[in-house]
C-alpha positions as a printed Julia matrix, in Angstrom:
405×3 Matrix{Float64}:
 -123.58  -45.49  127.15
 -119.81  -44.88  125.48
 -121.17  -42.81  123.07
 -123.27  -40.54  125.4
 -120.37  -40.53  127.72
 -118.01  -39.19  125.13
 -120.78  -36.92  124.16
 -121.41  -35.25  127.41
 -117.46  -34.9   127.76
 -117.19  -32.64  124.42
 -120.57  -31.13  125.65
 -118.93  -29.74  128.93
 -115.85  -28.75  127.09
 -117.88  -26.25  125.05
 -119.78  -25.01  127.74
 -117.22  -23.96  129.32
 -115.6   -21.31  127.15
 -115.16  -18.18  127.82
 -115.39  -18.09  131.78
 -112.98  -15.41  132.04
 -114.16  -12.51  129.77
 -116.64  -10.53  131.34
 -120.29  -10.04  129.37
 -120.03   -7.59  127.7
 -123.62   -6.29  129.25
 -126.62   -8.4   130.79
 -127.6   -10.67  128.18
 -131.03  -10.42  126.83
 -133.08  -12.09  124.01
 -136.21  -10.64  122.17
 -137.47  -13.38  119.68
 -140.08  -11.28  117.14
 -143.39  -13.82  117.8
 -142.14  -16.02  114.24
 -139.09  -17.09  115.8
 -140.37  -17.96  119.28
 -140.14  -21.8   119.43
 -136.33  -21.46  118.09
 -135.63  -18.81  120.65
 -137.23  -21.12  123.32
 -134.71  -23.67  123.09
 -132.07  -21.63  122.58
 -132.71  -20.17  125.86
 -133.01  -23.3   127.87
 -129.48  -24.1   126.44
 -128.26  -20.56  127.77
 -130.1   -20.73  131.07
 -128.65  -24.16  132.15
 -125.3   -23.19  131.23
 -125.23  -20.34  132.98
 -126.55  -22.44  136.07
 -123.66  -25.13  135.91
 -120.84  -22.77  134.96
 -119.25  -21.65  138.02
 -116.69  -18.65  138.21
 -115.0   -16.8   140.74
 -116.87  -13.75  139.35
 -119.89  -14.48  139.55
 -120.96  -12.32  142.52
 -119.26   -9.46  140.82
 -121.35   -6.17  139.61
 -119.5    -7.26  136.14
 -121.92  -10.14  136.42
 -124.94   -8.92  137.56
 -127.91  -10.81  136.19
 -125.68  -13.55  134.75
 -127.75  -16.61  135.81
 -131.66  -15.85  135.26
 -134.89  -18.43  134.92
 -134.91  -16.64  131.84
 -133.32  -14.53  129.03
 -135.96  -13.78  127.2
 -137.5   -10.28  127.4
 -141.12   -9.35  126.69
 -142.14   -7.67  123.94
 -145.58   -7.39  121.4
 -145.85   -5.79  118.17
 -149.72   -5.09  118.21
 -151.88   -3.9   114.92
 -154.42   -1.26  115.1
 -157.98   -1.92  113.26
 -156.19   -0.12  109.73
 -153.48   -3.02  109.41
 -150.47   -0.47  110.84
 -148.65   -1.73  113.72
 -146.55   -0.55  116.66
 -143.33   -2.15  118.94
 -143.32   -2.66  122.0
 -140.55   -3.84  124.69
 -142.25   -4.62  128.22
 -139.32   -4.73  130.57
 -136.21   -2.22  130.81
 -133.32   -3.04  128.32
 -130.79   -0.44  129.29
 -127.42   -1.74  129.44
 -128.36   -4.91  127.83
 -126.73   -6.59  125.39
 -129.36   -7.44  122.68
 -130.15  -10.49  120.29
 -132.88   -9.93  118.73
 -134.19  -12.69  116.37
 -136.5   -12.61  113.28
 -137.79  -15.72  110.84
 -138.83  -13.42  107.69
 -139.85  -16.87  105.89
 -142.69  -17.42  108.94
 -145.72  -17.36  106.28
 -148.09  -19.07  109.36
 -148.82  -15.83  111.34
 -151.97  -13.67  110.18
 -153.37  -10.77  111.2
 -156.71   -9.27  109.87
 -156.89   -6.07  107.7
 -160.64   -5.39  106.31
 -162.32   -8.09  107.44
 -159.91  -10.57  105.82
 -157.01  -12.79  107.19
 -153.54  -11.78  105.67
 -150.33  -14.36  106.2
 -147.39  -11.98  107.41
 -145.22  -11.51  104.08
 -140.75  -11.24  104.73
 -141.66   -7.42  104.25
 -144.15   -7.97  106.95
 -141.92   -9.38  109.77
 -138.88   -6.93  108.63
 -140.88   -4.08  109.52
 -141.99   -5.65  113.07
 -137.92   -5.87  113.32
 -137.27   -2.22  113.19
 -140.08   -1.17  115.38
 -138.53   -3.22  118.15
 -135.27   -1.65  117.19
 -137.2     1.44  117.68
 -138.73    0.47  121.02
 -135.04    0.09  122.32
 -134.57    3.71  121.97
 -131.4     3.78  122.25
 -130.84    1.97  125.62
 -129.15   -1.36  124.66
 -125.66   -1.42  125.42
 -125.13   -3.39  121.7
 -127.75   -4.55  119.5
 -127.23   -7.9   117.21
 -129.4    -8.82  114.86
 -129.87  -12.77  114.43
 -131.87  -13.36  110.9
 -131.33  -16.72  109.87
 -132.66  -16.32  106.64
 -131.42  -12.91  105.1
 -134.04  -10.43  104.3
 -134.14  -10.11  100.46
 -130.89  -12.26  100.1
 -132.23  -13.42   96.71
 -132.11   -9.79   95.4
 -128.26   -9.36   96.12
 -127.2    -7.75   92.76
 -128.46   -5.45   90.1
 -129.51   -6.58   87.05
 -129.91   -3.39   84.83
 -132.88   -0.95   86.4
 -133.88   -3.27   89.57
 -133.65   -2.54   93.21
 -130.96   -3.54   95.6
 -133.25   -4.83   98.69
 -130.9    -6.93  100.66
 -128.17   -4.1   100.83
 -130.62   -1.26  101.5
 -132.28   -3.64  104.27
 -128.62   -3.85  105.64
 -127.72   -0.04  105.61
 -131.26    0.87  107.07
 -130.64   -1.96  109.88
 -126.86   -0.22  110.76
 -128.4     2.86  110.7
 -130.73    2.54  113.19
 -128.22    1.18  116.23
 -127.42   -2.76  115.05
 -123.64   -3.19  115.7
 -123.57   -6.84  114.04
 -126.11   -9.01  111.86
 -125.85  -12.93  111.94
 -127.2   -14.86  109.11
 -127.03  -18.49  108.09
 -125.77  -19.38  104.23
 -126.25  -16.24  102.72
 -127.16  -16.06   99.27
 -124.47  -14.35   98.21
 -122.21  -13.35  100.98
 -120.56  -10.53   99.28
 -123.64   -8.51   99.92
 -121.37   -7.56  103.25
 -120.05   -5.15  101.41
 -122.67   -2.71  101.81
 -122.02   -2.44  105.31
 -118.09   -2.6   105.55
 -117.62   -0.86  108.79
 -120.2    -3.29  110.91
 -119.88   -6.76  112.05
 -121.77   -9.55  109.31
 -121.48  -12.96  110.07
 -122.89  -15.52  107.22
 -122.9   -19.3   109.01
 -122.6   -22.71  107.63
 -124.59  -25.5   109.64
 -122.44  -28.2   107.73
 -121.45  -29.85  110.81
 -125.19  -30.31  111.72
 -126.32  -31.93  108.2
 -123.68  -34.31  108.35
 -124.58  -35.0   111.72
 -128.4   -35.43  111.22
 -127.33  -37.59  108.24
 -124.75  -40.13  109.76
 -127.76  -39.8   112.97
 -130.27  -41.36  110.96
 -128.71  -43.63  107.83
 -126.89  -46.62  108.61
 -124.17  -48.21  105.93
 -122.9   -45.23  104.78
 -119.21  -45.25  103.2
 -117.93  -42.0   103.47
 -115.02  -42.28  101.25
 -114.5   -41.2    97.32
 -114.93  -44.11   95.84
 -118.91  -44.48   97.28
 -119.88  -40.86   98.07
 -119.66  -37.51   96.17
 -121.01  -34.01   96.59
 -123.02  -32.26   94.13
 -123.1   -28.61   93.19
 -126.7   -27.9    91.64
 -125.41  -24.9    90.25
 -121.92  -22.65   89.88
 -123.52  -19.97   93.06
 -123.54  -22.93   95.26
 -119.58  -24.21   94.6
 -118.17  -22.92   97.83
 -120.46  -24.86  100.08
 -120.03  -27.94   97.94
 -115.96  -27.75   97.62
 -116.21  -26.65  101.91
 -118.23  -29.97  102.46
 -116.27  -32.56   99.84
 -112.87  -31.6   101.01
 -113.65  -31.85  105.02
 -114.68  -35.19  103.86
 -112.6   -36.45  101.81
 -114.9   -36.9    98.62
 -115.12  -36.04   95.26
 -117.53  -32.99   93.79
 -118.92  -32.63   90.63
 -121.5   -29.68   89.54
 -124.5   -28.86   87.28
 -125.06  -25.97   85.52
 -128.25  -24.08   84.79
 -128.38  -23.57   80.79
 -131.32  -21.12   80.55
 -133.31  -19.4    77.58
 -132.3   -15.69   78.09
 -135.17  -14.87   75.82
 -137.9   -14.98   78.03
 -138.5   -14.19   81.7
 -141.04  -16.88   83.63
 -141.83  -15.35   87.02
 -139.29  -12.85   87.25
 -136.26  -15.44   86.21
 -135.07  -16.96   82.98
 -136.3   -20.46   82.91
 -134.44  -23.23   82.85
 -133.44  -25.86   79.7
 -131.26  -28.4    81.12
 -129.25  -28.99   83.75
 -125.66  -30.02   82.49
 -123.51  -32.09   84.67
 -119.57  -31.68   84.93
 -117.48  -33.86   87.65
 -116.42  -37.74   86.96
 -118.69  -41.2    86.77
 -121.36  -41.08   89.36
 -121.91  -44.66   89.0
 -122.72  -46.59   92.33
 -121.84  -43.9    94.35
 -124.53  -42.22   97.44
 -124.75  -38.71   96.51
 -125.32  -35.25   98.59
 -126.6   -32.35   96.87
 -125.94  -29.07   99.05
 -127.79  -25.78   98.21
 -128.77  -23.21  100.49
 -132.49  -23.18   99.87
 -135.22  -25.25   98.64
 -137.59  -22.67   97.12
 -140.27  -24.93   94.55
 -138.2   -27.87   94.44
 -137.98  -28.39   90.98
 -134.32  -27.39   90.6
 -133.5   -30.16   93.17
 -135.47  -32.52   91.92
 -134.31  -32.19   88.47
 -130.08  -32.6    89.11
 -131.39  -35.79   91.92
 -133.0   -36.92   88.6
 -130.25  -36.51   85.99
 -127.89  -38.67   88.84
 -129.92  -41.35   88.9
 -130.53  -41.75   85.17
 -126.41  -41.39   85.54
 -126.93  -44.79   87.73
 -126.42  -43.32   91.46
 -127.05  -44.97   93.94
 -128.44  -43.24   96.83
 -129.32  -39.4    97.24
 -129.48  -37.2   100.21
 -130.38  -33.28  100.01
 -128.84  -30.96  101.96
 -130.6   -27.42  102.53
 -130.33  -24.82  104.92
 -133.83  -23.24  104.39
 -136.48  -25.95  103.17
 -139.32  -23.05  101.78
 -140.92  -25.88   99.61
 -143.12  -23.26   98.49
 -144.98  -25.53   96.09
 -145.95  -27.74   98.53
 -144.6   -30.92   99.37
 -145.85  -33.5    96.68
 -143.42  -33.49   94.4
 -141.54  -34.64   96.95
 -143.7   -37.58   97.94
 -143.35  -38.71   94.63
 -139.54  -38.57   94.03
 -139.41  -40.34   97.48
 -142.12  -42.92   96.25
 -139.87  -43.13   92.57
 -136.58  -44.09   94.68
 -134.98  -40.55   92.97
 -134.38  -38.91   96.03
 -133.84  -40.94   99.63
 -133.35  -38.21  102.27
 -134.54  -34.46  102.51
 -132.87  -32.58  105.55
 -133.46  -28.81  105.96
 -133.27  -26.84  109.34
 -135.04  -24.86  111.94
 -133.85  -21.71  111.32
 -137.6   -21.02  109.44
 -140.65  -22.14  109.74
 -141.42  -25.86  109.13
 -145.01  -27.39  108.58
 -146.0   -30.46  110.96
 -146.72  -31.84  107.73
 -143.13  -31.46  106.43
 -142.14  -32.98  110.14
 -144.11  -35.92  109.53
 -142.46  -36.89  106.35
 -140.6   -39.94  106.2
 -138.58  -38.77  103.56
 -137.45  -35.54  105.68
 -134.58  -35.49  108.66
 -134.83  -31.96  110.51
 -131.47  -30.91  111.8
 -132.12  -28.3   115.16
 -130.05  -25.59  114.87
 -130.99  -23.74  118.4
 -127.88  -25.54  120.25
 -125.16  -24.09  117.5
 -126.66  -20.85  118.3
 -126.63  -20.72  121.43
 -123.38  -21.21  121.6
 -122.82  -18.14  119.5
 -125.01  -15.99  121.85
 -123.06  -17.58  124.95
 -119.47  -16.29  123.48
 -120.41  -13.03  121.83
 -122.08  -11.93  125.22
 -118.83  -12.44  126.53
 -117.25  -10.75  123.75
 -114.7   -13.71  122.63
 -114.08  -14.88  119.5
 -116.82  -17.19  117.49
 -113.92  -18.5   114.6
 -113.94  -21.73  115.99
 -117.68  -21.99  115.8
 -117.56  -20.68  112.19
 -115.33  -23.34  111.14
 -116.56  -26.81  112.37
 -113.52  -29.15  110.24
 -112.56  -30.58  113.8
 -116.4   -31.51  114.92
 -117.0   -33.09  111.35
 -113.86  -34.95  111.56
 -114.88  -36.47  115.0
 -118.22  -37.41  114.25
 -117.85  -39.0   111.35
 -114.56  -41.17  112.76
 -117.02  -41.62  115.8
 -119.77  -43.09  112.92
 -117.01  -45.48  110.8
 -116.04  -47.04  114.47
 -120.16  -48.42  115.19
 -120.73  -45.38  118.07
 -122.91  -43.49  116.47
 -125.54  -46.41  114.86
 -128.42  -44.71  113.67
């Protein structure tokens, strides 16, 4: 009871933010089809918070449309028989502060072309996003795109004669009238240099990972003698250092030794994972990365840690793509190589994944609702982007026994 009461108090403190600032415009959320389940959860939070929120200005013109039954606006992207499509918004958006949500990784959606059923690729989702922006026709007061998995984020820099897809996509969006772009755990945040005069935020879900782990796993000793944070490669150092520092843990790193004489599936194959760090023997490991693609790298790192006599191994990854299926993770779990894998619901999750015993789903809908609510009031989201206090608080509650799984 005490735990719930404290959680409720904390929630109310967060929900009552920004009462004194005037909204930038009537709030409107347009969810492309692939992001609809997540957007519906976000909408429920916003509706409840704004109903409960007290303000002396509610009846003023500036707060017109502040409380509604839903902030989701109706839109469609129908396709012709040729496979071409068009974006349609089915209600007025004039003067709205619009938030467009798109999941470019949702391959579960299909369309028919030439008698064949095609699964939608990231390119298809990105084109649909542009169609909806085009349908807005410049009538909105402000457009913010929330794209959790940044389109083409793995093609963020040029090696030899290559396209710069991510940079081009960002420039294209701002040229179409997008004011702000919000993404999560961008593969390389420096890609924002492509649009230096426009808003770009890359958000880290560190708090949600730690909350998910502590809510499902008991008997963890969160100190430098019993736990360690691991970066599976040099590119993930920043997020691993942050997590280790906030939790007060040591950090280790693997670097990938590659064969630069060959290219397999567009990349130089990895020969070995070399470890840099102190002894991992007997300690629980948190491997943290931005995405699980095939899963080969993270499972190889986990196996290397087990060979060094690590205890339990937990994997944090913002995006669980699992492009090669779940079988290899099932085997790793059965063999004791991994204990839990945590990813977010920012991208499409298969029903099979959600049923796995080793899987923990980290819901991001409430966090995104906070971001939208705050930005709609033209207020700073700095405290939301820096969850130090919330992480420290939930770890303290776990250690005191308030947060038992």
